[in-house]
Every structure is written in C-alpha cells, then in structure tokens.
Short mmCIF file of N, CA, C and O in Angstrom, two decimals:
data_model
loop_
_atom_site.label_atom_id
_atom_site.label_comp_id
_atom_site.label_asym_id
_atom_site.label_seq_id
_atom_site.Cartn_x
_atom_site.Cartn_y
_atom_site.Cartn_z
N MET V 83 0.84 -1.18 0.00
CA MET V 83 0.00 0.00 0.00
C MET V 83 0.88 1.24 0.00
O MET V 83 2.02 1.19 0.45
N ASN V 84 0.32 2.35 -0.46
CA ASN V 84 1.09 3.59 -0.51
C ASN V 84 0.98 4.32 0.83
O ASN V 84 0.28 3.89 1.74
N ILE V 85 1.66 5.47 0.93
CA ILE V 85 1.73 6.18 2.21
C ILE V 85 0.36 6.69 2.65
O ILE V 85 0.05 6.68 3.85
N GLY V 86 -0.49 7.11 1.72
CA GLY V 86 -1.83 7.57 2.07
C GLY V 86 -2.67 6.44 2.66
O GLY V 86 -3.37 6.62 3.65
N GLN V 87 -2.58 5.28 2.05
CA GLN V 87 -3.31 4.12 2.55
C GLN V 87 -2.76 3.69 3.91
O GLN V 87 -3.52 3.35 4.82
N ALA V 88 -1.44 3.72 4.04
CA ALA V 88 -0.82 3.36 5.32
C ALA V 88 -1.22 4.35 6.41
O ALA V 88 -1.46 3.97 7.55
N SER V 89 -1.33 5.61 6.04
CA SER V 89 -1.74 6.64 6.98
C SER V 89 -3.15 6.36 7.49
O SER V 89 -3.41 6.39 8.69
N ARG V 90 -4.06 6.10 6.57
CA ARG V 90 -5.44 5.81 6.97
C ARG V 90 -5.53 4.54 7.80
O ARG V 90 -6.26 4.48 8.79
N ALA V 91 -4.78 3.52 7.44
CA ALA V 91 -4.84 2.23 8.14
C ALA V 91 -4.20 2.29 9.52
O ALA V 91 -4.61 1.57 10.42
N SER V 92 -3.21 3.16 9.70
CA SER V 92 -2.48 3.21 10.98
C SER V 92 -2.94 4.34 11.89
O SER V 92 -2.68 4.32 13.09
N GLY V 93 -3.58 5.36 11.31
CA GLY V 93 -3.96 6.53 12.11
C GLY V 93 -2.81 7.51 12.30
O GLY V 93 -2.90 8.43 13.11
N VAL V 94 -1.73 7.35 11.56
CA VAL V 94 -0.57 8.24 11.62
C VAL V 94 -0.54 9.05 10.33
O VAL V 94 -0.69 8.49 9.25
N THR V 95 -0.36 10.35 10.45
CA THR V 95 -0.36 11.18 9.25
C THR V 95 0.82 10.83 8.34
O THR V 95 1.86 10.36 8.80
N ALA V 96 0.63 11.09 7.06
CA ALA V 96 1.69 10.83 6.08
C ALA V 96 2.94 11.64 6.44
O ALA V 96 4.07 11.14 6.31
N LYS V 97 2.74 12.86 6.89
CA LYS V 97 3.88 13.70 7.28
C LYS V 97 4.68 13.04 8.41
O LYS V 97 5.91 13.00 8.38
N MET V 98 3.97 12.50 9.41
CA MET V 98 4.67 11.84 10.53
C MET V 98 5.33 10.54 10.08
O MET V 98 6.41 10.20 10.54
N ILE V 99 4.68 9.83 9.17
CA ILE V 99 5.29 8.59 8.65
C ILE V 99 6.62 8.93 7.99
O ILE V 99 7.64 8.27 8.22
N ARG V 100 6.63 9.99 7.18
CA ARG V 100 7.87 10.41 6.52
C ARG V 100 8.92 10.80 7.56
O ARG V 100 10.10 10.48 7.42
N TYR V 101 8.48 11.51 8.59
CA TYR V 101 9.41 11.93 9.65
C TYR V 101 9.99 10.71 10.37
O TYR V 101 11.20 10.63 10.58
N TYR V 102 9.15 9.76 10.74
CA TYR V 102 9.63 8.55 11.43
C TYR V 102 10.61 7.78 10.55
O TYR V 102 11.59 7.23 11.03
N ASP V 103 10.35 7.76 9.26
CA ASP V 103 11.25 7.11 8.32
C ASP V 103 12.58 7.87 8.27
O ASP V 103 13.66 7.27 8.32
N GLU V 104 12.50 9.19 8.22
CA GLU V 104 13.69 10.04 8.14
C GLU V 104 14.60 9.89 9.36
O GLU V 104 15.82 9.85 9.23
N ILE V 105 14.01 9.80 10.56
CA ILE V 105 14.82 9.69 11.77
C ILE V 105 15.18 8.25 12.11
O ILE V 105 15.87 7.99 13.09
N GLY V 106 14.72 7.31 11.29
CA GLY V 106 15.07 5.92 11.49
C GLY V 106 14.24 5.20 12.54
O GLY V 106 14.60 4.12 12.97
N LEU V 107 13.13 5.79 12.94
CA LEU V 107 12.28 5.14 13.94
C LEU V 107 11.60 3.92 13.34
O LEU V 107 11.52 2.87 13.98
N VAL V 108 11.10 4.06 12.13
CA VAL V 108 10.56 2.90 11.43
C VAL V 108 11.61 2.42 10.44
O VAL V 108 12.37 3.21 9.91
N ARG V 109 11.63 1.15 10.23
CA ARG V 109 12.57 0.59 9.28
C ARG V 109 12.21 1.04 7.88
O ARG V 109 11.02 1.20 7.58
N PRO V 110 13.19 1.27 7.06
CA PRO V 110 12.89 1.73 5.70
C PRO V 110 11.93 0.77 5.01
O PRO V 110 12.09 -0.44 5.06
N SER V 111 10.89 1.34 4.41
CA SER V 111 9.93 0.52 3.70
C SER V 111 10.46 0.22 2.31
O SER V 111 11.39 0.86 1.83
N ALA V 112 9.84 -0.76 1.68
CA ALA V 112 10.22 -1.09 0.30
C ALA V 112 9.86 0.09 -0.60
O ALA V 112 9.01 0.91 -0.26
N ARG V 113 10.50 0.16 -1.72
CA ARG V 113 10.24 1.23 -2.69
C ARG V 113 9.84 0.63 -4.04
O ARG V 113 10.35 -0.42 -4.42
N THR V 114 8.98 1.33 -4.70
CA THR V 114 8.61 0.91 -6.04
C THR V 114 9.70 1.35 -7.01
O THR V 114 10.63 2.07 -6.63
N GLU V 115 9.56 0.96 -8.27
CA GLU V 115 10.54 1.38 -9.27
C GLU V 115 10.57 2.89 -9.42
O GLU V 115 11.61 3.46 -9.73
N SER V 116 9.45 3.54 -9.16
CA SER V 116 9.41 5.01 -9.25
C SER V 116 9.75 5.66 -7.92
O SER V 116 9.51 6.84 -7.72
N ASN V 117 10.31 4.89 -6.98
CA ASN V 117 10.84 5.35 -5.70
C ASN V 117 9.77 5.76 -4.68
O ASN V 117 10.05 6.51 -3.76
N TYR V 118 8.54 5.29 -4.85
CA TYR V 118 7.51 5.52 -3.84
C TYR V 118 7.63 4.47 -2.74
O TYR V 118 7.96 3.31 -3.02
N ARG V 119 7.35 4.88 -1.52
CA ARG V 119 7.39 3.94 -0.42
C ARG V 119 6.21 2.97 -0.52
O ARG V 119 5.12 3.37 -0.90
N GLU V 120 6.45 1.74 -0.13
CA GLU V 120 5.39 0.75 -0.04
C GLU V 120 5.33 0.26 1.40
O GLU V 120 6.37 0.07 2.04
N TYR V 121 4.13 0.08 1.90
CA TYR V 121 3.94 -0.33 3.29
C TYR V 121 3.16 -1.62 3.36
O TYR V 121 2.16 -1.80 2.65
N GLY V 122 3.62 -2.50 4.22
CA GLY V 122 2.96 -3.78 4.44
C GLY V 122 2.52 -3.89 5.89
O GLY V 122 2.56 -2.91 6.65
N GLU V 123 2.11 -5.07 6.28
CA GLU V 123 1.62 -5.30 7.65
C GLU V 123 2.68 -4.99 8.71
O GLU V 123 2.36 -4.45 9.75
N ARG V 124 3.93 -5.32 8.44
CA ARG V 124 4.99 -5.05 9.42
C ARG V 124 5.08 -3.55 9.71
O ARG V 124 5.09 -3.12 10.86
N GLU V 125 5.10 -2.74 8.65
CA GLU V 125 5.19 -1.30 8.83
C GLU V 125 3.93 -0.73 9.51
O GLU V 125 4.04 0.14 10.37
N LEU V 126 2.77 -1.26 9.12
CA LEU V 126 1.53 -0.81 9.76
C LEU V 126 1.54 -1.11 11.25
O LEU V 126 1.13 -0.27 12.07
N ASN V 127 1.99 -2.30 11.62
CA ASN V 127 2.06 -2.65 13.04
C ASN V 127 3.01 -1.72 13.79
O ASN V 127 2.72 -1.29 14.91
N GLU V 128 4.13 -1.40 13.17
CA GLU V 128 5.08 -0.48 13.81
C GLU V 128 4.48 0.92 13.95
O GLU V 128 4.62 1.56 14.99
N LEU V 129 3.78 1.38 12.93
CA LEU V 129 3.16 2.71 12.99
C LEU V 129 2.06 2.74 14.06
O LEU V 129 1.95 3.72 14.81
N ARG V 130 1.28 1.70 14.16
CA ARG V 130 0.25 1.63 15.21
C ARG V 130 0.89 1.60 16.59
O ARG V 130 0.39 2.22 17.53
N PHE V 131 1.98 0.87 16.72
CA PHE V 131 2.73 0.80 17.97
C PHE V 131 3.19 2.21 18.38
O PHE V 131 3.00 2.63 19.52
N ILE V 132 3.78 2.93 17.44
CA ILE V 132 4.28 4.27 17.71
C ILE V 132 3.13 5.21 18.08
O ILE V 132 3.23 5.97 19.05
N ARG V 133 2.04 5.14 17.33
CA ARG V 133 0.89 5.99 17.63
C ARG V 133 0.37 5.74 19.04
O ARG V 133 0.10 6.66 19.80
N ARG V 134 0.25 4.48 19.43
CA ARG V 134 -0.25 4.15 20.77
C ARG V 134 0.74 4.61 21.84
O ARG V 134 0.34 5.16 22.87
N ALA V 135 2.03 4.40 21.61
CA ALA V 135 3.05 4.83 22.59
C ALA V 135 3.04 6.35 22.74
O ALA V 135 3.14 6.86 23.86
N ARG V 136 2.89 7.06 21.63
CA ARG V 136 2.81 8.53 21.72
C ARG V 136 1.55 8.95 22.47
O ARG V 136 1.57 9.89 23.24
N GLY V 137 0.47 8.23 22.23
CA GLY V 137 -0.78 8.51 22.93
C GLY V 137 -0.66 8.32 24.44
O GLY V 137 -1.37 8.98 25.21
N LEU V 138 0.23 7.45 24.86
CA LEU V 138 0.49 7.23 26.28
C LEU V 138 1.55 8.18 26.83
O LEU V 138 1.91 8.09 28.00
N GLY V 139 2.05 9.06 25.98
CA GLY V 139 2.97 10.09 26.43
C GLY V 139 4.43 9.70 26.46
O GLY V 139 5.25 10.43 27.02
N PHE V 140 4.79 8.58 25.88
CA PHE V 140 6.20 8.20 25.85
C PHE V 140 6.96 9.17 24.96
O PHE V 140 6.44 9.65 23.95
N SER V 141 8.20 9.46 25.35
CA SER V 141 9.06 10.33 24.55
C SER V 141 9.54 9.56 23.32
O SER V 141 9.46 8.33 23.27
N MET V 142 10.07 10.28 22.36
CA MET V 142 10.61 9.63 21.16
C MET V 142 11.75 8.69 21.53
O MET V 142 11.88 7.60 20.96
N GLU V 143 12.56 9.09 22.50
CA GLU V 143 13.66 8.22 22.95
C GLU V 143 13.10 6.93 23.55
O GLU V 143 13.61 5.83 23.26
N GLU V 144 12.07 7.05 24.38
CA GLU V 144 11.47 5.87 24.98
C GLU V 144 10.81 4.99 23.92
O GLU V 144 10.92 3.76 23.96
N ILE V 145 10.16 5.62 22.96
CA ILE V 145 9.50 4.86 21.90
C ILE V 145 10.54 4.11 21.07
O ILE V 145 10.34 2.95 20.71
N THR V 146 11.66 4.76 20.80
CA THR V 146 12.73 4.09 20.05
C THR V 146 13.18 2.84 20.79
O THR V 146 13.32 1.77 20.19
N ARG V 147 13.38 2.97 22.10
CA ARG V 147 13.82 1.82 22.90
C ARG V 147 12.73 0.75 22.96
O ARG V 147 13.02 -0.45 22.81
N LEU V 148 11.48 1.15 23.19
CA LEU V 148 10.38 0.18 23.25
C LEU V 148 10.20 -0.54 21.91
O LEU V 148 9.98 -1.76 21.88
N LEU V 149 10.31 0.19 20.83
CA LEU V 149 10.16 -0.42 19.51
C LEU V 149 11.28 -1.42 19.27
O LEU V 149 11.05 -2.52 18.74
N SER V 150 12.47 -1.08 19.71
CA SER V 150 13.61 -2.00 19.58
C SER V 150 13.36 -3.27 20.39
O SER V 150 13.61 -4.38 19.92
N LEU V 151 12.84 -3.10 21.59
CA LEU V 151 12.54 -4.27 22.43
C LEU V 151 11.40 -5.09 21.84
O LEU V 151 11.43 -6.33 21.88
N TRP V 152 10.41 -4.43 21.27
CA TRP V 152 9.28 -5.13 20.67
C TRP V 152 9.74 -5.99 19.49
O TRP V 152 9.26 -7.10 19.29
N ARG V 153 10.68 -5.45 18.73
CA ARG V 153 11.20 -6.19 17.57
C ARG V 153 12.06 -7.37 17.98
O ARG V 153 12.21 -8.32 17.22
N ASP V 154 12.64 -7.30 19.17
CA ASP V 154 13.54 -8.35 19.67
C ASP V 154 12.72 -9.40 20.43
O ASP V 154 12.34 -9.19 21.58
N ARG V 155 12.48 -10.52 19.81
CA ARG V 155 11.66 -11.56 20.43
C ARG V 155 12.35 -12.23 21.62
O ARG V 155 11.70 -12.93 22.40
N ASP V 156 13.65 -12.03 21.77
CA ASP V 156 14.40 -12.63 22.90
C ASP V 156 14.59 -11.64 24.05
O ASP V 156 15.36 -11.89 24.97
N ARG V 157 13.87 -10.54 24.02
CA ARG V 157 14.03 -9.49 25.03
C ARG V 157 13.55 -9.98 26.39
O ARG V 157 12.60 -10.75 26.48
N PRO V 158 14.18 -9.47 27.45
CA PRO V 158 13.61 -9.72 28.78
C PRO V 158 12.53 -8.66 29.05
O PRO V 158 12.73 -7.48 28.79
N SER V 159 11.41 -9.09 29.55
CA SER V 159 10.31 -8.15 29.78
C SER V 159 10.65 -7.13 30.86
O SER V 159 10.05 -6.05 30.91
N ARG V 160 11.65 -7.42 31.71
CA ARG V 160 12.01 -6.48 32.77
C ARG V 160 12.49 -5.14 32.19
O ARG V 160 12.30 -4.10 32.80
N GLU V 161 13.10 -5.17 31.00
CA GLU V 161 13.54 -3.92 30.38
C GLU V 161 12.34 -3.06 29.96
O GLU V 161 12.34 -1.85 30.13
N VAL V 162 11.32 -3.71 29.44
CA VAL V 162 10.10 -3.01 29.04
C VAL V 162 9.42 -2.44 30.28
O VAL V 162 9.02 -1.28 30.32
N LYS V 163 9.33 -3.26 31.32
CA LYS V 163 8.70 -2.84 32.57
C LYS V 163 9.44 -1.66 33.18
O LYS V 163 8.83 -0.71 33.68
N ALA V 164 10.76 -1.67 33.12
CA ALA V 164 11.56 -0.57 33.68
C ALA V 164 11.26 0.74 32.96
O ALA V 164 11.14 1.80 33.60
N ILE V 165 11.13 0.68 31.65
CA ILE V 165 10.80 1.89 30.88
C ILE V 165 9.41 2.38 31.27
O ILE V 165 9.20 3.57 31.50
N ALA V 166 8.46 1.45 31.36
CA ALA V 166 7.08 1.83 31.72
C ALA V 166 7.03 2.39 33.13
O ALA V 166 6.37 3.41 33.38
N ASP V 167 7.73 1.77 34.07
CA ASP V 167 7.72 2.24 35.46
C ASP V 167 8.34 3.63 35.59
O ASP V 167 7.84 4.48 36.33
N LYS V 168 9.41 3.89 34.85
CA LYS V 168 10.01 5.22 34.87
C LYS V 168 9.05 6.24 34.29
O LYS V 168 8.91 7.35 34.81
N HIS V 169 8.36 5.86 33.22
CA HIS V 169 7.40 6.76 32.60
C HIS V 169 6.24 7.05 33.56
O HIS V 169 5.79 8.20 33.65
N ILE V 170 5.80 6.05 34.27
CA ILE V 170 4.74 6.24 35.27
C ILE V 170 5.20 7.25 36.32
O ILE V 170 4.46 8.19 36.67
N ALA V 171 6.41 7.09 36.82
CA ALA V 171 6.94 8.02 37.83
C ALA V 171 7.02 9.44 37.28
O ALA V 171 6.68 10.41 37.97
N ASP V 172 7.46 9.57 36.03
CA ASP V 172 7.53 10.89 35.39
C ASP V 172 6.14 11.51 35.26
O ASP V 172 5.96 12.70 35.53
N LEU V 173 5.17 10.71 34.84
CA LEU V 173 3.80 11.20 34.72
C LEU V 173 3.24 11.63 36.08
O LEU V 173 2.60 12.68 36.19
N GLU V 174 3.49 10.83 37.10
CA GLU V 174 3.00 11.17 38.44
C GLU V 174 3.63 12.46 38.94
O GLU V 174 2.95 13.29 39.56
N ALA V 175 4.90 12.67 38.65
CA ALA V 175 5.56 13.92 39.05
C ALA V 175 4.95 15.11 38.31
O ALA V 175 4.70 16.16 38.90
N ARG V 176 4.67 14.94 37.02
CA ARG V 176 4.05 16.01 36.25
C ARG V 176 2.64 16.30 36.74
O ARG V 176 2.22 17.46 36.80
N ILE V 177 1.91 15.25 37.10
CA ILE V 177 0.57 15.43 37.63
C ILE V 177 0.63 16.22 38.94
O ILE V 177 -0.16 17.15 39.15
N ALA V 178 1.57 15.87 39.80
CA ALA V 178 1.72 16.59 41.08
C ALA V 178 2.05 18.06 40.83
O ALA V 178 1.50 18.94 41.50
N GLU V 179 2.93 18.33 39.88
CA GLU V 179 3.27 19.71 39.54
C GLU V 179 2.04 20.46 39.03
O GLU V 179 1.80 21.61 39.40
N MET V 180 1.26 19.80 38.19
CA MET V 180 0.06 20.45 37.65
C MET V 180 -0.99 20.68 38.73
O MET V 180 -1.65 21.72 38.75
N GLN V 181 -1.11 19.74 39.66
CA GLN V 181 -2.06 19.93 40.76
C GLN V 181 -1.62 21.11 41.64
O GLN V 181 -2.47 21.88 42.10
N ALA V 182 -0.32 21.27 41.83
CA ALA V 182 0.18 22.42 42.60
C ALA V 182 -0.13 23.71 41.84
O ALA V 182 -0.51 24.72 42.46
N MET V 183 0.01 23.71 40.53
CA MET V 183 -0.32 24.89 39.73
C MET V 183 -1.80 25.22 39.86
O MET V 183 -2.16 26.40 40.02
N VAL V 184 -2.64 24.21 39.81
CA VAL V 184 -4.08 24.44 39.95
C VAL V 184 -4.38 25.05 41.31
O VAL V 184 -5.15 26.01 41.42
N GLY V 185 -3.75 24.52 42.35
CA GLY V 185 -3.96 25.06 43.70
C GLY V 185 -3.55 26.52 43.79
O GLY V 185 -4.28 27.34 44.37
N THR V 186 -2.41 26.84 43.24
CA THR V 186 -1.94 28.23 43.26
C THR V 186 -2.89 29.14 42.49
O THR V 186 -3.28 30.20 42.98
N LEU V 187 -3.25 28.72 41.29
CA LEU V 187 -4.15 29.55 40.49
C LEU V 187 -5.54 29.67 41.11
O LEU V 187 -6.15 30.74 41.06
N ARG V 188 -6.00 28.60 41.73
CA ARG V 188 -7.30 28.67 42.40
C ARG V 188 -7.25 29.70 43.53
O ARG V 188 -8.17 30.50 43.70
N HIS V 189 -6.16 29.67 44.30
CA HIS V 189 -5.99 30.64 45.40
C HIS V 189 -5.93 32.06 44.86
O HIS V 189 -6.59 32.96 45.37
N LEU V 190 -5.13 32.27 43.81
CA LEU V 190 -5.01 33.61 43.23
C LEU V 190 -6.35 34.10 42.68
O LEU V 190 -6.73 35.25 42.87
N SER V 191 -7.08 33.22 42.02
CA SER V 191 -8.38 33.59 41.48
C SER V 191 -9.35 33.93 42.60
O SER V 191 -10.12 34.88 42.51
N HIS V 192 -9.29 33.17 43.69
CA HIS V 192 -10.16 33.43 44.84
C HIS V 192 -9.84 34.79 45.46
O HIS V 192 -10.73 35.50 45.93
N CYS V 193 -8.57 35.17 45.44
CA CYS V 193 -8.14 36.44 46.02
C CYS V 193 -8.41 37.64 45.13
O CYS V 193 -8.35 38.78 45.58
N CYS V 194 -8.69 37.40 43.87
CA CYS V 194 -8.93 38.49 42.94
C CYS V 194 -10.39 38.91 43.02
O CYS V 194 -11.29 38.07 42.95
N ALA V 195 -10.62 40.22 43.16
CA ALA V 195 -11.99 40.73 43.26
C ALA V 195 -12.74 40.55 41.95
O ALA V 195 -13.96 40.39 41.96
N GLY V 196 -12.05 40.57 40.86
CA GLY V 196 -12.70 40.41 39.57
C GLY V 196 -13.69 41.52 39.25
O GLY V 196 -14.73 41.28 38.66
N ASP V 197 -13.33 42.73 39.66
CA ASP V 197 -14.23 43.86 39.44
C ASP V 197 -13.59 44.87 38.48
O ASP V 197 -12.69 44.51 37.72
N ASP V 198 -14.01 46.10 38.56
CA ASP V 198 -13.51 47.13 37.64
C ASP V 198 -12.19 47.75 38.08
O ASP V 198 -11.61 48.55 37.33
N ARG V 199 -11.73 47.41 39.27
CA ARG V 199 -10.46 47.98 39.74
C ARG V 199 -9.29 47.33 39.02
O ARG V 199 -9.34 46.15 38.66
N PRO V 200 -8.19 48.07 38.83
CA PRO V 200 -7.05 47.53 38.09
C PRO V 200 -6.16 46.59 38.90
O PRO V 200 -5.43 45.79 38.30
N ASP V 201 -6.20 46.69 40.23
CA ASP V 201 -5.30 45.84 41.01
C ASP V 201 -5.77 44.39 40.94
O ASP V 201 -6.95 44.10 41.02
N CYS V 202 -4.78 43.49 40.77
CA CYS V 202 -5.12 42.08 40.57
C CYS V 202 -4.02 41.21 41.16
O CYS V 202 -2.86 41.29 40.73
N PRO V 203 -4.32 40.37 42.14
CA PRO V 203 -3.30 39.51 42.73
C PRO V 203 -2.75 38.48 41.75
O PRO V 203 -1.62 38.03 41.90
N ILE V 204 -3.51 38.14 40.74
CA ILE V 204 -3.01 37.19 39.75
C ILE V 204 -1.85 37.82 38.99
O ILE V 204 -0.77 37.22 38.87
N LEU V 205 -2.06 39.04 38.51
CA LEU V 205 -0.99 39.75 37.79
C LEU V 205 0.18 40.06 38.71
O LEU V 205 1.34 39.98 38.31
N ALA V 206 -0.12 40.40 39.97
CA ALA V 206 0.95 40.69 40.93
C ALA V 206 1.82 39.46 41.13
O ALA V 206 3.06 39.56 41.16
N ASP V 207 1.22 38.32 41.25
CA ASP V 207 1.98 37.08 41.42
C ASP V 207 2.83 36.78 40.19
O ASP V 207 3.99 36.38 40.31
N LEU V 208 2.26 36.99 39.01
CA LEU V 208 3.00 36.71 37.77
C LEU V 208 4.21 37.62 37.61
O LEU V 208 5.19 37.24 36.97
N THR V 209 4.16 38.80 38.20
CA THR V 209 5.29 39.72 38.10
C THR V 209 6.25 39.57 39.27
O THR V 209 7.16 40.38 39.43
N GLY V 210 6.06 38.56 40.07
CA GLY V 210 6.99 38.29 41.17
C GLY V 210 6.51 38.79 42.51
O GLY V 210 7.20 38.63 43.51
N GLY V 211 5.34 39.40 42.55
CA GLY V 211 4.77 39.84 43.83
C GLY V 211 4.23 38.64 44.58
O GLY V 211 4.31 37.50 44.14
N THR V 212 3.66 38.89 45.71
CA THR V 212 3.09 37.80 46.48
C THR V 212 1.58 37.94 46.50
O THR V 212 1.04 39.04 46.50
N ALA V 213 0.94 36.83 46.55
CA ALA V 213 -0.52 36.83 46.60
C ALA V 213 -0.98 37.10 48.01
O ALA V 213 -0.33 36.69 48.98
N PRO V 214 -2.09 37.78 48.17
CA PRO V 214 -2.62 38.01 49.50
C PRO V 214 -3.06 36.69 50.13
O PRO V 214 -3.40 35.76 49.43
N SER V 215 -3.04 36.65 51.45
CA SER V 215 -3.39 35.41 52.12
C SER V 215 -4.90 35.24 52.25
O SER V 215 -5.39 34.15 52.39
N GLU V 216 -5.62 36.32 52.24
CA GLU V 216 -7.08 36.26 52.36
C GLU V 216 -7.70 37.03 51.20
O GLU V 216 -7.16 38.03 50.75
N PRO V 217 -8.84 36.60 50.74
CA PRO V 217 -9.49 37.33 49.66
C PRO V 217 -9.95 38.70 50.15
O PRO V 217 -10.31 38.87 51.31
N ARG V 218 -9.86 39.66 49.23
CA ARG V 218 -10.34 41.00 49.57
C ARG V 218 -11.83 41.05 49.40
O ARG V 218 -12.38 40.35 48.53
N PRO V 219 -12.50 41.85 50.19
CA PRO V 219 -13.96 41.96 50.02
C PRO V 219 -14.27 42.53 48.65
O PRO V 219 -13.57 43.42 48.16
N ARG V 220 -15.30 42.04 48.07
CA ARG V 220 -15.73 42.52 46.76
C ARG V 220 -16.74 43.65 46.98
O ARG V 220 -17.82 43.42 47.47
N THR V 221 -16.31 44.82 46.63
CA THR V 221 -17.18 45.98 46.82
C THR V 221 -17.52 46.56 45.46
O THR V 221 -16.76 46.46 44.52
N ARG V 222 -18.66 47.17 45.42
CA ARG V 222 -19.09 47.82 44.18
C ARG V 222 -18.68 49.27 44.23
O ARG V 222 -18.78 49.90 45.25
N ARG V 223 -18.20 49.72 43.12
CA ARG V 223 -17.83 51.15 43.02
C ARG V 223 -19.07 51.91 42.63
O ARG V 223 -19.82 51.50 41.75
N GLY V 224 -19.29 53.04 43.27
CA GLY V 224 -20.50 53.74 42.98
C GLY V 224 -20.23 55.06 42.49
O GLY V 224 -20.64 55.94 42.05
#
C-alpha cells in the first residue's frame, strides 16, 4: 500500500510517517521502481505501535527503545517494565506539579476581586509579587 493508505490504516499522518522514516524510527519501507514507499503489515504494526506509545505520552527516545525491544523476540520483559515504570513516575511527578499549579491559580483567582479595579493579585503574582493570604472583600464602586 502507498503512504496515504498506510496513513489511513495506521492513524498516523503521512507527514509523521515520513518523519519517522527520516529519523530511522521505522525501518525503511520497500520502494517501487518510481521510488515511492510501499507499506505492508509489518510497517503498519510499527506505525500503530508508535501511535499508541505517543498517545500514552512516551518520549521519542522511549519509543525508540520500546520499539527495539518489541522487535527483539528474545528481550527480557524487565527492560520493558523498567521503561514503563520510569514513565509512570515521570507522569505522576508532572501530575503533582500540575495539581500544585491548579492550587496556586485557584488561590489567586479566589483572592482576585474580579471587578472594575485595576489591582489584581493574579498579575501581581505573575510579576513576582506575592498573593494576599485572604481574599479582599468585593465591593461595588459607585
């Protein structure tokens, strides 16, 4: 099949297929006499593997290693598990960082009057100021 058909069958864009081929992530596909790439089941399986790994947030370096292990039928599964466990730890750390960001932003938003006045603890914090510890009363300007 050609690159368009492989793209539809794998869910990977033709542009990304070309990129993966260029960086050596996928093994070079066969070429026709007119130098067009041809894709078979092996390449489709690799492209689906890459798409799923990217969907799980693995880095290109991790995907390269996982793909290499997947191709090696004599691999020890402990190497695959080690990569997955490290990725889990990285994801959990990122989640914790994001939850801390949400907490900070929630506090800043709570402290902001959100009225017509120009002073804003959110902007103050972004410029290196400190956020107030208690929300200011929301008063109407008359």
